[in-house]
Short mmCIF file of C-alpha atoms in Angstrom, two decimals:
data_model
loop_
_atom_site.label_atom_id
_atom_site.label_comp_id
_atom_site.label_asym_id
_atom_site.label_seq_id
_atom_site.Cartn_x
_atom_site.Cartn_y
_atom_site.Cartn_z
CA UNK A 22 173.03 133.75 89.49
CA UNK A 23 176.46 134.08 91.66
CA UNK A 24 176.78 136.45 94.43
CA UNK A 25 179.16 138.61 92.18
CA UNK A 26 176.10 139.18 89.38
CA UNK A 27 173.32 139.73 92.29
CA UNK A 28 175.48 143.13 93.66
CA UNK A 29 176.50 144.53 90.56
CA UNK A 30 172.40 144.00 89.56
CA UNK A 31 171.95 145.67 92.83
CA UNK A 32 174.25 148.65 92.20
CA UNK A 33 173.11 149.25 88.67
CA UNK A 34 169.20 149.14 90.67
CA UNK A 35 170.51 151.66 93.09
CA UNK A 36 171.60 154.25 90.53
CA UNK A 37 168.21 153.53 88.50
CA UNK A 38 166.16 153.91 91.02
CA UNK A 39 168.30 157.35 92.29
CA UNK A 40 167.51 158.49 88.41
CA UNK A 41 163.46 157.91 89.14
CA UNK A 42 164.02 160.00 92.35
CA UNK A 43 165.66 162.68 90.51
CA UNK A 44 162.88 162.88 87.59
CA UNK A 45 160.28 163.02 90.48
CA UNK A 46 162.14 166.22 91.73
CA UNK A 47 162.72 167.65 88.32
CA UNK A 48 159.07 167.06 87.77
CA UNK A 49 158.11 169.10 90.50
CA UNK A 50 160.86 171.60 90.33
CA UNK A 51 160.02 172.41 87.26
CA UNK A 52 156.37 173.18 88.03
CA UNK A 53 157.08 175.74 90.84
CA UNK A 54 158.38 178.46 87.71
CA UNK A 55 155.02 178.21 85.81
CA UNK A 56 153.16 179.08 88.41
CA UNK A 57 152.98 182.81 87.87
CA UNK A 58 152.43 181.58 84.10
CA UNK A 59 149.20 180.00 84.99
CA UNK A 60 148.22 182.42 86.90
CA UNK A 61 148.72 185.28 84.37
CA UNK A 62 147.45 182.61 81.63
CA UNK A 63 144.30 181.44 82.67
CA UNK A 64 143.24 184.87 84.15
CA UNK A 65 142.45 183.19 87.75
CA UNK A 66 142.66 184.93 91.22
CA UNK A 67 145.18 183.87 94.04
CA UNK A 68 142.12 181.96 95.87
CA UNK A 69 141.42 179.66 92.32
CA UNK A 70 145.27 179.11 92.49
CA UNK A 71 145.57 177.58 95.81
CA UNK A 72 142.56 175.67 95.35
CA UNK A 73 144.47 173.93 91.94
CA UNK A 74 147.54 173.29 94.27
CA UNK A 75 144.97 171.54 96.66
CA UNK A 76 143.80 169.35 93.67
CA UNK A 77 147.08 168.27 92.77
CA UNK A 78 147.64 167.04 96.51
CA UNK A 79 143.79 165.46 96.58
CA UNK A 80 145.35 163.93 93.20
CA UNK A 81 148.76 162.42 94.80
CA UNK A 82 147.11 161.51 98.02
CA UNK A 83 144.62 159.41 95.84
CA UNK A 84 147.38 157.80 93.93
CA UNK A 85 149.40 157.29 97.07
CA UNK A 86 146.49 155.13 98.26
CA UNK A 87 145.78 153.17 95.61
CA UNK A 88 149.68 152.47 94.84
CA UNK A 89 149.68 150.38 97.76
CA UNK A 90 146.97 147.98 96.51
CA UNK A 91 149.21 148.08 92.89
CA UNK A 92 152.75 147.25 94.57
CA UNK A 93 151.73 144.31 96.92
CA UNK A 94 149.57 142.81 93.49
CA UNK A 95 152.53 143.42 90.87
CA UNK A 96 155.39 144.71 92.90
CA UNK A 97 157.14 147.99 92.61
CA UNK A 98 158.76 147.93 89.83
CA UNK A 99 155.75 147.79 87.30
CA UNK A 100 153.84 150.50 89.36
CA UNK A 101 157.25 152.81 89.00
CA UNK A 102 157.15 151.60 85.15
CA UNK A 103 153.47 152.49 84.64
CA UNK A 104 153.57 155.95 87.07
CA UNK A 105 156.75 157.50 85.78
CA UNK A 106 156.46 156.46 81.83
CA UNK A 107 153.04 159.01 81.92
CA UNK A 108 154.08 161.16 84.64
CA UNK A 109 156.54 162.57 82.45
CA UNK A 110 153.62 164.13 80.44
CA UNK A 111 152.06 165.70 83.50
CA UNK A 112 153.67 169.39 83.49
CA UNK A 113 153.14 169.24 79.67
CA UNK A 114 149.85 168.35 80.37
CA UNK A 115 149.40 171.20 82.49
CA UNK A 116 150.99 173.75 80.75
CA UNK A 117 148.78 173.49 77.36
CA UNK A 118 145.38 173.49 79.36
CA UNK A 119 143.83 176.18 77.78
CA UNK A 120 140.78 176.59 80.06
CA UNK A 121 140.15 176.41 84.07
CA UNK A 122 138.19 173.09 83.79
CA UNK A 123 140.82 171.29 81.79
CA UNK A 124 143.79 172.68 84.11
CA UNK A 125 141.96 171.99 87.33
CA UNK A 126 141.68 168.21 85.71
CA UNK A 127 145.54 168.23 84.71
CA UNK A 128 146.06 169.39 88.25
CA UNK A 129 144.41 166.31 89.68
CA UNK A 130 146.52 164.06 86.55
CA UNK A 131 149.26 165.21 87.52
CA UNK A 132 149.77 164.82 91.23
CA UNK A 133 148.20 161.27 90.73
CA UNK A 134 151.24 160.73 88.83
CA UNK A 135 153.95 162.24 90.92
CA UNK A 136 152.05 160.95 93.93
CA UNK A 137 151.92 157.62 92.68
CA UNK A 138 155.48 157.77 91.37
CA UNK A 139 156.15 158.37 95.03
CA UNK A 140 155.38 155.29 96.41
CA UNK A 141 156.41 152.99 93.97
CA UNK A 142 159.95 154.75 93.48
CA UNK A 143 160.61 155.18 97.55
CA UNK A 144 158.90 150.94 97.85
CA UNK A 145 161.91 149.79 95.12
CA UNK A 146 164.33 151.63 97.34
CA UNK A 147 163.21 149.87 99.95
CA UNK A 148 163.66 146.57 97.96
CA UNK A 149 167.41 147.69 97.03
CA UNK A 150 168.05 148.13 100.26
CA UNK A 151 167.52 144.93 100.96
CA UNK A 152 169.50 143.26 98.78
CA UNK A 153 172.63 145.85 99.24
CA UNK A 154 172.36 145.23 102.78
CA UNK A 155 172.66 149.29 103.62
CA UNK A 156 170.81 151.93 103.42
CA UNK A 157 170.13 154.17 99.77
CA UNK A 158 167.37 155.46 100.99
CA UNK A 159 168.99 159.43 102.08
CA UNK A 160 170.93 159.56 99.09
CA UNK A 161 167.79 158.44 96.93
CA UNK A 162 165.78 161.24 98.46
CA UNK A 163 169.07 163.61 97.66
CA UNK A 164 168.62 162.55 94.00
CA UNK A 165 165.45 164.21 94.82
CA UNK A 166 166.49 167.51 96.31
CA UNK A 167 168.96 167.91 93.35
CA UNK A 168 166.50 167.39 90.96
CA UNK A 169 164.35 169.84 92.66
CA UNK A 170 166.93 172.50 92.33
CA UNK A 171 167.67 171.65 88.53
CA UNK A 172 163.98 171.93 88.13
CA UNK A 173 163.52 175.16 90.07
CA UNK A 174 166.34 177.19 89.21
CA UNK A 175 166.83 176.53 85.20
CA UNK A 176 162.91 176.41 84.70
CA UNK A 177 162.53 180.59 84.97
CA UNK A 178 165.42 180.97 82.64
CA UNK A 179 163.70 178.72 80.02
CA UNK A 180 160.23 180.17 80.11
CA UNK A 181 161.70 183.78 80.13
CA UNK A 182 163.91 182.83 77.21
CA UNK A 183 161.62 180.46 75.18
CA UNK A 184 158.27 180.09 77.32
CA UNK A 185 156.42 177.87 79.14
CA UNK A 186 155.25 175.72 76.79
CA UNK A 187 158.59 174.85 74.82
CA UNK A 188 160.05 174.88 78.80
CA UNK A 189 157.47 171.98 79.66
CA UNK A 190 158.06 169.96 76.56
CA UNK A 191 162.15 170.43 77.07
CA UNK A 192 161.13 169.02 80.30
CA UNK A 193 159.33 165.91 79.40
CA UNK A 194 161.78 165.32 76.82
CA UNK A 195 164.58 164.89 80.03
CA UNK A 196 162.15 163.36 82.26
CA UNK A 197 161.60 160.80 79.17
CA UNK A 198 165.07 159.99 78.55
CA UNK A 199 166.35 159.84 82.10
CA UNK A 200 163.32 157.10 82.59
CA UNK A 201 164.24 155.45 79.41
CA UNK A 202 167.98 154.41 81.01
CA UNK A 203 166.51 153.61 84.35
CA UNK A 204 163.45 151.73 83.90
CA UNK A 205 164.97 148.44 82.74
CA UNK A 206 167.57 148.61 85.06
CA UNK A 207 164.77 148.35 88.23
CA UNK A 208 165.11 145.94 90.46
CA UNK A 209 161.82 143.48 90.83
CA UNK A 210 160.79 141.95 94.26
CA UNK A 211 161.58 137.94 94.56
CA UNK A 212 158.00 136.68 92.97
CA UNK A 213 156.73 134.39 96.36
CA UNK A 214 157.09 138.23 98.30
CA UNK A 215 155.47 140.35 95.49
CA UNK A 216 152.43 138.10 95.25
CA UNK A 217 151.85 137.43 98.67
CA UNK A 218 149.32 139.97 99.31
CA UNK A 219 147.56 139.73 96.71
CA UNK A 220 144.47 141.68 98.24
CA UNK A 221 145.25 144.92 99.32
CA UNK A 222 144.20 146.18 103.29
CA UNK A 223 145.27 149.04 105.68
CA UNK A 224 148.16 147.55 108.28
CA UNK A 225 146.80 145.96 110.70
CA UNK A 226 150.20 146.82 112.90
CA UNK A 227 149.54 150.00 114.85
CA UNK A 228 153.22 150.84 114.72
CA UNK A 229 152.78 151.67 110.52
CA UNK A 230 150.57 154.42 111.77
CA UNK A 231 153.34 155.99 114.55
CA UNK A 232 155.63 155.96 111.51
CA UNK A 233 153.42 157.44 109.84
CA UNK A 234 153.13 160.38 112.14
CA UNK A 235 157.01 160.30 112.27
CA UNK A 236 156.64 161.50 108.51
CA UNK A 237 153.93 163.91 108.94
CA UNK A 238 155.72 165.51 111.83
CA UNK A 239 158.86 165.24 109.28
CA UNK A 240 156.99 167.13 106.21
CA UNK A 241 155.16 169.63 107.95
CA UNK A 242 158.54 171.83 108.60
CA UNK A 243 159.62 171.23 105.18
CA UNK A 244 156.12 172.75 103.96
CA UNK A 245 156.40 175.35 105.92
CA UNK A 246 159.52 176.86 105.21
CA UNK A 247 158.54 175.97 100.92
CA UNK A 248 155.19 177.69 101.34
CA UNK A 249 156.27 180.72 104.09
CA UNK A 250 159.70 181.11 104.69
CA UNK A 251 160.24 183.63 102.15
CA UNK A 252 156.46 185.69 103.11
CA UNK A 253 157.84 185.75 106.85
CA UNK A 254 161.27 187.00 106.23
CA UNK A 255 160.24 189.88 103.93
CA UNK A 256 156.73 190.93 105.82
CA UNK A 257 157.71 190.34 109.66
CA UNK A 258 162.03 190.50 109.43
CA UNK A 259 161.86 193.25 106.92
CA UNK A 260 164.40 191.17 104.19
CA UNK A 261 163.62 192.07 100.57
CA UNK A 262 162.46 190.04 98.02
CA UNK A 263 165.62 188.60 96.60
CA UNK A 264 167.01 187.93 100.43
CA UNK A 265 163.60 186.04 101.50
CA UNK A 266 164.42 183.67 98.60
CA UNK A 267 167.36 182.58 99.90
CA UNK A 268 165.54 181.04 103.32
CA UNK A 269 164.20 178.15 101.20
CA UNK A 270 167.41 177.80 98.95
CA UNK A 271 169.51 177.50 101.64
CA UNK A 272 167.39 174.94 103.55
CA UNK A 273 166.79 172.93 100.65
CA UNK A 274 170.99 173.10 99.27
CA UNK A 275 171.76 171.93 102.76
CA UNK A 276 168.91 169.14 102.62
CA UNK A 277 170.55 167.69 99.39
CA UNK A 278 173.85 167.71 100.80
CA UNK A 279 173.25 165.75 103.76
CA UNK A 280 170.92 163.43 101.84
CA UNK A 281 173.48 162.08 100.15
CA UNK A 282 176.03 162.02 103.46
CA UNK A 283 172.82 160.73 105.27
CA UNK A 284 173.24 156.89 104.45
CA UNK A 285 177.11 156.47 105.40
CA UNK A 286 175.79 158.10 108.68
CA UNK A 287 172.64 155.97 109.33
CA UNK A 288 174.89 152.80 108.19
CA UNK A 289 177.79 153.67 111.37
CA UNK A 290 175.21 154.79 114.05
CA UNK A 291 171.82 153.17 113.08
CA UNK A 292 168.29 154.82 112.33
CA UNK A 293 166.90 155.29 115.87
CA UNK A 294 170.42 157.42 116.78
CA UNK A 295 169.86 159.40 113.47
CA UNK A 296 166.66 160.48 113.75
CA UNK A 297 166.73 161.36 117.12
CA UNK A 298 170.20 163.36 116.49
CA UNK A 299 168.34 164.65 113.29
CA UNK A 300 165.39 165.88 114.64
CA UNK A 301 167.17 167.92 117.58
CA UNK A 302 169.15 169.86 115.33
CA UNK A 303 165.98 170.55 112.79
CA UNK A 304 164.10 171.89 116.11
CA UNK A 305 167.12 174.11 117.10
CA UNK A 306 167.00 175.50 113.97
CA UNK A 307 163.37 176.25 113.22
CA UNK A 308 163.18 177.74 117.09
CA UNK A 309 166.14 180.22 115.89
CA UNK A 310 163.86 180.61 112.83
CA UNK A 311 161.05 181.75 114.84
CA UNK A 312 162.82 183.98 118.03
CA UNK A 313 165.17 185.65 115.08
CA UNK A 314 165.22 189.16 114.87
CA UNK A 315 167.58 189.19 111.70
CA UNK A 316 166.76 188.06 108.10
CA UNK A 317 170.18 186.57 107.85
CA UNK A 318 170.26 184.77 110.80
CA UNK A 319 166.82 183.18 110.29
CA UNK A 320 168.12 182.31 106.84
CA UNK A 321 170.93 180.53 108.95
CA UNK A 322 168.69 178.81 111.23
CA UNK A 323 166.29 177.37 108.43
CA UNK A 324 169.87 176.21 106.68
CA UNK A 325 170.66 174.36 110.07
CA UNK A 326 166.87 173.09 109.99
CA UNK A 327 167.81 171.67 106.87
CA UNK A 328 170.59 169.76 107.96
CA UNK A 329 168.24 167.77 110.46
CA UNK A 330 165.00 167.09 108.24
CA UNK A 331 167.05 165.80 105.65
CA UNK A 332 167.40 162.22 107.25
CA UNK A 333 164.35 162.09 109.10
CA UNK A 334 161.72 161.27 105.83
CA UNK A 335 163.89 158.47 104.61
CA UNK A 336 164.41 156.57 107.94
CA UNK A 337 160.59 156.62 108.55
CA UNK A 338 160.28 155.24 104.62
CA UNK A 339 162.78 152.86 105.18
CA UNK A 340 160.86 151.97 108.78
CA UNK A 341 157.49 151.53 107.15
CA UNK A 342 159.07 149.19 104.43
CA UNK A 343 161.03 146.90 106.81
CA UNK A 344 157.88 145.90 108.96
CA UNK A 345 157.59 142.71 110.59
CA UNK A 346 154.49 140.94 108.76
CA UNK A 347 153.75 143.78 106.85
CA UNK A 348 154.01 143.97 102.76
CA UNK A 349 156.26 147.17 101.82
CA UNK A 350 153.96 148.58 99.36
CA UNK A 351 151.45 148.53 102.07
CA UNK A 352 153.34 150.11 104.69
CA UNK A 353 154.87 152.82 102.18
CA UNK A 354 151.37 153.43 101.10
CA UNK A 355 150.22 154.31 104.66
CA UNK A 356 153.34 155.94 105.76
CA UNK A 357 153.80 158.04 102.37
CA UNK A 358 150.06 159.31 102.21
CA UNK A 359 149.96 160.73 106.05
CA UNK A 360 153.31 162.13 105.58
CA UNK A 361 152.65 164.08 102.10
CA UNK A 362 149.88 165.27 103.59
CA UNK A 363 152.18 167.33 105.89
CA UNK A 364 154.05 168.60 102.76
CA UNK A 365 150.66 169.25 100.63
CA UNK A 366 148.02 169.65 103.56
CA UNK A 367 149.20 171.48 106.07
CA UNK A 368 150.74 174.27 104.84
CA UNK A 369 147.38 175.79 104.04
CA UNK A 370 146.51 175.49 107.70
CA UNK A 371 149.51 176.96 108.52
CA UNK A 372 149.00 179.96 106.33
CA UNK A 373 145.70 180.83 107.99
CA UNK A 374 147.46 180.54 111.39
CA UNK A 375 150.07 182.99 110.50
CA UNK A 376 147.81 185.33 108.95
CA UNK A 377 146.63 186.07 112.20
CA UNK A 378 149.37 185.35 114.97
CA UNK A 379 152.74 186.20 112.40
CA UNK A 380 154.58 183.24 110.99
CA UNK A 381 157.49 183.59 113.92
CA UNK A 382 155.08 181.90 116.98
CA UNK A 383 153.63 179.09 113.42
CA UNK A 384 158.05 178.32 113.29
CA UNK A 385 158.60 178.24 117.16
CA UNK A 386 155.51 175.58 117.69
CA UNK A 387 156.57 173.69 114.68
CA UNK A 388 160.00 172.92 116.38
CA UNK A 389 157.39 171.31 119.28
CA UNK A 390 156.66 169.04 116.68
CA UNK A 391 160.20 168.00 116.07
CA UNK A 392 160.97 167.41 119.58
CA UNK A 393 158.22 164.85 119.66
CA UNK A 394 159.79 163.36 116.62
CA UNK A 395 163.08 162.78 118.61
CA UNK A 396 160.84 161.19 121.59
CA UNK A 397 159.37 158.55 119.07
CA UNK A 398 163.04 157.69 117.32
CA UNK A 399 163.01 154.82 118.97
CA UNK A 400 159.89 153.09 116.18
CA UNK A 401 163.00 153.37 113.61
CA UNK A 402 164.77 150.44 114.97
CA UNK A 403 163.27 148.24 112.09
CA UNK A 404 165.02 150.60 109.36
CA UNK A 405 168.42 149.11 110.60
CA UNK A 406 168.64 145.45 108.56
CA UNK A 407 170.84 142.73 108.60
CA UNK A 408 173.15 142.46 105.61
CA UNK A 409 171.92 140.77 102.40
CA UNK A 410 171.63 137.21 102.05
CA UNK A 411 172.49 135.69 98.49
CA UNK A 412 169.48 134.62 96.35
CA UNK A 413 168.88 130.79 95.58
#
């Protein structure tokens, strides 16, 4: 194959995989609008609810494991076949559970499937990076963000129009026909480097697990402001409801813009000068978040946040799958699973925190957090690569 057909494989890869991102987002977009469905539906308290949202985390954590094991045995693009061809069942799945046992088991299915998803998508990424010789990996994660906000913001339309049930199955039927343009045009690993690991073990390379706590220290804001944002702006800053929803809009419309800027700026001044950039202006703005007086200006503040975290997930992805001596499904696994649990773990810890000092002091510590992301930039050096070298 000439040099010509290898890049133009490579772009068509790069949009493909950017189509998996965006039916991961959709996916869980679109679940965030039933929730007061199930609720209402299944005739379970506030307490029952949270512990479902906890299974569908133990459920993607699990995946996220064992999707490391998967990738370095068949490579990424099989486990991103296999996860998103039945993931696009899972809010289906979920929405026609008629009883608590059968939801609280379609809970479980279904994070398994957009945790696993995970993984495998962000691993190929990885992979097209590689062969582009520059980085996809912000933009991929924008895909993300923007099919987060599809998901989010048409999915209460549909169920008050036609309800949840014909809103889930519109749903899987775009989930199922964005996969079925972008799952043959995946990019597949070189076979010597997707079957050298054939047996699956944790890193032995302590610097997967510093990444790893780059991501977690990444997530953890992002969870915060998804799961609290809106309860600290109306309860502590006095907003009302349809102003507290705009702390989370804005934070995530400013996410998805920079995602997709985020690459042209990593490519001119390098991962480590990103991130540590990034995650000064994220702390800035979740400090404002937390001394703010004003709904509106906290709404700023979290839409400056916004601005920072974007980049700072993908260059610790991108880290964790350009490892010296290290397979890339088994440093996305690692990386991936301790920083999800930021996004799907600690927000509950956070909630019981704010419940009894306000959620203004839980915002001011998390920009702590930040700041020592911006100390340990410097472990993103290995997202930087050279450019691509033709195959043989």
């Amino acid at each position: 194959m000439d040099a010509t057909n290898i890049i133009a494989t490579a772009v068509r890869a790069r949009w493909a995989v950017g189509a998996v991102f965006f039916v991961n987002g959709f996916l869980t977009g679109s679940w965030a609008p039933q929730i007061p469905v199930f609720l209402t539906r299944l005739g379970i308290s506030e307490f029952t609810l949270g512990l479902l949202i906890l299974l569908f985390g133990a459920g993607a954590i699990t995946a996220m494991t064992l999707c490391g094991h998967l990738i370095s045995r068949y490579g990424s693009r099989p486990v991103v076949r296999w996860f998103g061809a039945i993931g696009a069942f899972g809010l289906l799945v979920v929405a026609a559970a008629p009883n608590l046992p059968l939801a609280a088991l379609a809970m479980f299915l279904f994070g398994g499937m957009i945790g696993g998803m995970d993984v495998a998508m962000n691993a190929n990424a990885v992979e097209v990076e590689k062969r582009l010789g520059r980085a996809i990996m912000s933009s991929s994660h924008g895909f993300w963000s923007l099919g987060g906000f599809a998901g989010g913001g048409l999915g209460g339309i549909a169920i008050q129009t036609y309800g949840h049930l014909p809103h889930a199955a519109a749903v899987t039927a775009v989930a199922l026909a964005v996969m079925a343009w972008a799952l043959p045009r995946l990019i597949a690993e070189k076979k010597a480097l997707a079957h050298e690991h054939h047996k699956f073990s944790l890193p032995k390379n302590p610097l997967i697990y510093l990444i790893g706590i780059v991501a977690l220290f990444s997530m953890v804001p992002e969870g915060a402001v998804l799961d609290w944002a809106a309860l600290y702006l109306q309860q502590e800053l006095g907003a009302d409801l349809a102003t507290a929803g705009f702390a989370f809009a804005f934070f995530a419309g400013t996410m998805a813009i920079v995602r997709f800027l985020g690459d042209a700026v990593r490519n001119r001044f390098g991962a480590v000068t990103t991130l540590r950039v990034s995650s000064l202006i994220a702390a800035a703005g979740m400090l404002v978040a937390g001394l703010s007086p004003w709904p509106w200006l906290a709404i700023a503040a979290f839409a400056f946040c916004g601005l920072g975290v974007a980049n700072m997930v993908p260059i610790a992805f991108s880290a964790a799958g350009n490892q010296p001596g290290t397979s890339a499904g088994a440093g996305m696994s690692v990386v991936t699973t301790m920083g999800y649990s930021g996004l799907l773990v600690a927000p509950s810890a956070i909630g019981f925190v704010g419940e009894r000092t306000g959620f203004g002091p839980v915002f001011i510590a998390l920009s702590a957090l930040l700041i020592v992301v911006c100390l340990m930039a410097g472990l993103a050096r290995t997202a930087d690569f050279a450019p691509a070298q033709p195959a043989e």
